[in-house]
Backbone as a printed PyTorch tensor [residue, N CA C, xyz], in Angstrom:
tensor([[[ 90.8770, 102.8620, 100.7660],
         [ 91.5520, 101.5910, 100.7940],
         [ 92.7270, 101.5750,  99.8180]],

        [[ 92.5440, 102.1950,  98.6630],
         [ 93.6280, 102.2550,  97.6880],
         [ 94.8180, 103.0200,  98.2590]],

        [[ 94.5280, 104.0480,  99.0520],
         [ 95.6140, 104.8140,  99.6720],
         [ 96.3690, 103.9550, 100.6760]],

        [[ 95.6430, 103.1160, 101.4060],
         [ 96.2750, 102.2360, 102.3760],
         [ 97.1940, 101.2350, 101.6790]],

        [[ 96.7390, 100.6770, 100.5700],
         [ 97.5540,  99.7380,  99.7970],
         [ 98.7770, 100.4540,  99.2500]],

        [[ 98.5770, 101.6620,  98.7430],
         [ 99.6910, 102.4310,  98.1980],
         [100.7240, 102.7290,  99.2820]],

        [[100.2630, 103.0590, 100.4800],
         [101.1680, 103.3250, 101.5950],
         [101.9740, 102.0810, 101.9440]],

        [[101.3030, 100.9290, 101.9850],
         [102.0070,  99.6850, 102.2740],
         [103.0520,  99.3880, 101.2130]],

        [[102.7260,  99.6180,  99.9460],
         [103.6740,  99.3600,  98.8800],
         [104.8850, 100.2900,  98.9680]],

        [[104.6620, 101.5340,  99.3410],
         [105.7680, 102.4860,  99.4530],
         [106.6990, 102.1220, 100.6010]],

        [[106.1480, 101.5720, 101.6860],
         [106.9440, 101.2160, 102.8600],
         [107.4740,  99.7880, 102.8010]],

        [[107.2290,  99.1100, 101.7230],
         [107.6040,  97.7130, 101.5640],
         [109.1170,  97.5640, 101.5190]],

        [[109.6260,  96.6060, 102.2740],
         [111.0600,  96.3330, 102.2660],
         [111.3470,  94.9280, 101.7230]],

        [[110.7700,  93.9170, 102.3330],
         [110.9290,  92.5380, 101.8960],
         [109.6730,  91.7720, 102.2760]],

        [[109.5990,  90.5350, 101.8890],
         [108.3940,  89.7440, 102.1400],
         [108.1370,  89.6210, 103.6390]],

        [[106.9320,  89.9500, 104.0790],
         [106.6020,  89.8280, 105.4970],
         [106.3780,  88.3690, 105.8790]],

        [[106.3000,  88.1040, 107.1630],
         [106.0280,  86.7550, 107.6430],
         [104.6490,  86.3200, 107.1750]],

        [[104.5520,  85.1080, 106.6980],
         [103.2830,  84.5320, 106.2660],
         [103.0800,  83.2490, 107.0530]],

        [[102.0460,  83.2100, 107.8880],
         [101.8070,  82.0730, 108.7770],
         [101.5580,  80.7710, 108.0100]],

        [[101.1890,  80.8770, 106.7390],
         [100.9890,  79.6580, 105.9460],
         [102.3130,  78.9680, 105.6400]],

        [[103.4200,  79.7050, 105.7520],
         [104.7380,  79.1720, 105.4180],
         [105.7080,  79.4690, 106.5680]],

        [[105.6010,  78.7240, 107.6790],
         [106.3930,  79.0560, 108.8670],
         [107.8440,  78.5920, 108.8320]],

        [[108.2080,  77.7300, 107.9020],
         [109.5590,  77.1790, 107.8790],
         [110.5160,  78.0530, 107.0940]],

        [[111.7940,  77.7270, 107.2000],
         [112.8060,  78.5110, 106.4980],
         [112.6910,  78.3780, 104.9870]],

        [[112.3250,  77.2020, 104.5050],
         [112.2180,  76.9820, 103.0690],
         [111.0130,  77.7560, 102.5320]],

        [[111.2770,  78.7370, 101.7100],
         [110.2310,  79.6200, 101.2050],
         [109.8460,  79.3260,  99.7600]],

        [[110.1710,  78.1320,  99.2730],
         [109.8700,  77.7810,  97.8900],
         [108.3730,  77.8410,  97.6170]],

        [[107.5740,  77.2370,  98.4850],
         [106.1250,  77.2280,  98.2780],
         [105.5520,  78.6440,  98.3860]],

        [[106.1130,  79.4530,  99.2540],
         [105.6830,  80.8490,  99.3930],
         [105.9500,  81.5970,  98.0890]],

        [[107.1040,  81.3830,  97.5190],
         [107.4710,  81.9910,  96.2410],
         [106.4630,  81.5890,  95.1660]],

        [[106.2120,  80.3030,  95.0460],
         [105.3000,  79.7580,  94.0350],
         [103.8940,  80.3170,  94.2220]],

        [[103.4130,  80.3210,  95.4550],
         [102.0480,  80.7940,  95.7390],
         [101.8760,  82.2650,  95.3860]],

        [[102.8610,  83.0780,  95.7150],
         [102.7540,  84.4980,  95.4140],
         [102.8660,  84.7670,  93.9150]],

        [[103.6520,  83.9710,  93.2050],
         [103.7250,  84.1030,  91.7430],
         [102.3550,  83.7990,  91.1320]],

        [[101.7540,  82.6920,  91.5620],
         [100.4220,  82.3360,  91.0620],
         [ 99.3820,  83.3790,  91.4600]],

        [[ 99.4280,  83.8230,  92.7120],
         [ 98.4510,  84.8090,  93.1940],
         [ 98.5350,  86.1110,  92.3970]],

        [[ 99.7440,  86.5260,  92.0580],
         [ 99.9090,  87.7450,  91.2700],
         [ 99.2180,  87.6010,  89.9120]],

        [[ 99.4820,  86.5160,  89.2320],
         [ 98.9140,  86.3460,  87.8940],
         [ 97.4130,  86.0800,  87.9420]],

        [[ 96.9360,  85.4160,  88.9890],
         [ 95.4910,  85.2360,  89.1540],
         [ 94.8130,  86.5740,  89.4110]],

        [[ 95.4400,  87.3750,  90.2490],
         [ 94.9060,  88.6990,  90.5590],
         [ 94.8390,  89.5560,  89.2980]],

        [[ 95.9260,  89.5550,  88.5260],
         [ 95.9640,  90.3110,  87.2670],
         [ 94.8290,  89.8730,  86.3380]],

        [[ 94.6670,  88.5670,  86.2000],
         [ 93.6540,  88.0190,  85.3030],
         [ 92.2480,  88.4140,  85.7630]],

        [[ 91.9960,  88.2870,  87.0650],
         [ 90.6650,  88.5820,  87.5960],
         [ 90.3270,  90.0660,  87.4770]],

        [[ 91.2720,  90.9340,  87.8270],
         [ 90.9960,  92.3690,  87.7870],
         [ 90.9460,  92.8820,  86.3510]],

        [[ 91.7500,  92.3150,  85.4670],
         [ 91.6790,  92.6970,  84.0490],
         [ 90.3190,  92.3350,  83.4600]],

        [[ 89.7940,  91.1760,  83.8460],
         [ 88.5000,  90.7320,  83.3430],
         [ 87.3790,  91.6690,  83.7980]],

        [[ 87.5460,  92.2510,  84.9880],
         [ 86.5410,  93.1770,  85.5150],
         [ 86.7600,  94.5970,  85.0180]],

        [[ 87.9100,  94.8490,  84.4220],
         [ 88.2240,  96.1920,  83.9550],
         [ 88.5930,  97.1360,  85.0880]],

        [[ 89.1390,  96.5730,  86.1660],
         [ 89.5010,  97.3380,  87.3540],
         [ 91.0160,  97.5360,  87.3880]],

        [[ 91.4440,  98.5750,  88.0950],
         [ 92.8740,  98.8460,  88.2570],
         [ 93.5580,  97.6610,  88.9350]],

        [[ 94.6960,  97.2520,  88.4060],
         [ 95.4070,  96.0850,  88.9300],
         [ 96.4880,  96.4470,  89.9560]],

        [[ 96.4680,  97.6540,  90.4730],
         [ 97.4800,  98.0860,  91.4440],
         [ 97.5420,  97.1990,  92.6870]],

        [[ 96.4150,  96.6980,  93.2170],
         [ 96.5140,  95.8290,  94.3990],
         [ 97.3300,  94.5580,  94.1470]],

        [[ 97.4450,  94.1440,  92.9000],
         [ 98.2130,  92.9410,  92.5680],
         [ 99.7140,  93.1470,  92.7450]],

        [[100.1390,  94.3940,  92.7700],
         [101.5690,  94.6870,  92.8850],
         [102.1710,  94.1340,  94.1680]],

        [[101.3570,  93.9690,  95.2000],
         [101.8460,  93.4090,  96.4640],
         [102.4060,  92.0080,  96.2220]],

        [[101.6390,  91.1710,  95.5340],
         [102.0840,  89.8030,  95.2530],
         [103.3540,  89.8020,  94.4140]],

        [[103.4240,  90.7180,  93.4610],
         [104.6070,  90.7950,  92.6040],
         [105.8440,  91.1490,  93.4160]],

        [[105.7250,  92.1000,  94.2960],
         [106.8830,  92.4830,  95.1070],
         [107.3300,  91.3460,  96.0120]],

        [[106.3540,  90.6050,  96.5580],
         [106.7040,  89.4850,  97.4300],
         [107.4110,  88.3920,  96.6410]],

        [[106.8410,  88.0000,  95.4930],
         [107.5170,  86.9260,  94.7510],
         [108.8440,  87.3840,  94.1830]],

        [[108.9670,  88.6570,  93.8330],
         [110.2540,  89.1570,  93.3290],
         [111.3300,  89.1110,  94.4170]],

        [[110.9300,  89.2810,  95.6790],
         [111.9240,  89.2540,  96.7530],
         [112.2410,  87.8240,  97.1980]],

        [[111.3320,  86.8750,  96.9480],
         [111.5480,  85.5000,  97.3950],
         [112.1000,  84.5770,  96.3160]],

        [[111.6780,  84.7610,  95.0850],
         [111.9980,  83.8100,  94.0170],
         [113.3070,  84.1480,  93.3070]],

        [[114.1020,  83.1180,  92.9960],
         [115.2790,  83.3510,  92.1680],
         [114.8450,  83.8300,  90.7780]],

        [[115.6120,  84.7190,  90.1990],
         [115.2720,  85.2730,  88.8880],
         [115.1540,  84.1950,  87.8110]],

        [[115.9710,  83.1610,  87.9090],
         [115.9240,  82.1020,  86.8960],
         [114.5770,  81.3710,  86.9320]],

        [[114.0000,  81.1980,  88.1070],
         [112.6940,  80.5510,  88.2170],
         [111.6240,  81.4200,  87.5680]],

        [[111.6510,  82.6990,  87.8910],
         [110.6450,  83.6160,  87.3600],
         [110.7340,  83.6640,  85.8370]],

        [[111.9480,  83.7320,  85.3070],
         [112.1280,  83.7550,  83.8530],
         [111.5960,  82.4740,  83.2230]],

        [[111.8920,  81.3400,  83.8500],
         [111.4160,  80.0590,  83.3300],
         [109.8920,  80.0130,  83.3340]],

        [[109.2690,  80.4410,  84.4310],
         [107.8120,  80.4240,  84.5290],
         [107.1920,  81.3850,  83.5210]],

        [[107.8010,  82.5530,  83.3340],
         [107.2880,  83.4990,  82.3430],
         [107.3610,  82.9040,  80.9370]],

        [[108.4670,  82.2490,  80.6280],
         [108.6120,  81.6040,  79.3200],
         [107.5650,  80.5080,  79.1350]],

        [[107.3430,  79.7310,  80.1850],
         [106.3480,  78.6610,  80.1060],
         [104.9430,  79.2260,  79.9030]],

        [[104.6340,  80.3240,  80.5660],
         [103.3180,  80.9460,  80.3950],
         [103.1390,  81.4240,  78.9590]],

        [[104.1870,  82.0200,  78.3890],
         [104.1190,  82.5020,  77.0060],
         [103.9510,  81.3490,  76.0210]],

        [[104.5920,  80.2160,  76.3110],
         [104.5180,  79.0600,  75.4210],
         [103.2420,  78.2470,  75.6280]],

        [[102.5210,  78.5250,  76.7130],
         [101.2720,  77.8120,  76.9840],
         [101.4300,  76.4800,  77.6900]],

        [[102.5950,  76.2190,  78.2790],
         [102.7790,  74.9620,  78.9790],
         [103.1530,  75.1590,  80.4570]],

        [[102.6090,  76.2180,  81.0500],
         [102.8620,  76.5040,  82.4610],
         [102.0720,  75.5210,  83.3280]],

        [[102.7130,  74.8910,  84.3250],
         [102.0440,  73.8550,  85.1040],
         [101.0190,  74.3740,  86.1370]],

        [[101.0840,  75.6330,  86.4900],
         [100.1770,  76.1570,  87.5040],
         [ 98.8230,  76.5560,  86.9210]],

        [[ 97.8280,  76.6270,  87.8030],
         [ 96.4800,  77.0350,  87.3830],
         [ 96.3030,  78.5230,  87.6530]],

        [[ 96.2840,  79.2850,  86.5860],
         [ 96.1060,  80.7380,  86.7120],
         [ 94.7190,  81.0890,  86.2310]]])
């Protein structure tokens, strides 16, 4: 399974279609993938497992989200006032 994930990551070009977000506005998709990445990191770190599967979410949010949003959210997480539930 890890090989399959690795293959998908190597062939990754841009965010694939997600049926949860069918409209052109991808703001919620960006937000969800940012949260999913950090939740995945937190959960797998707690188990002491390799966090490589989380890279999928990171690549998706990096391709969808403006850099200024990501920087702002990262700063908020560091300061402890991030509005999302991770």
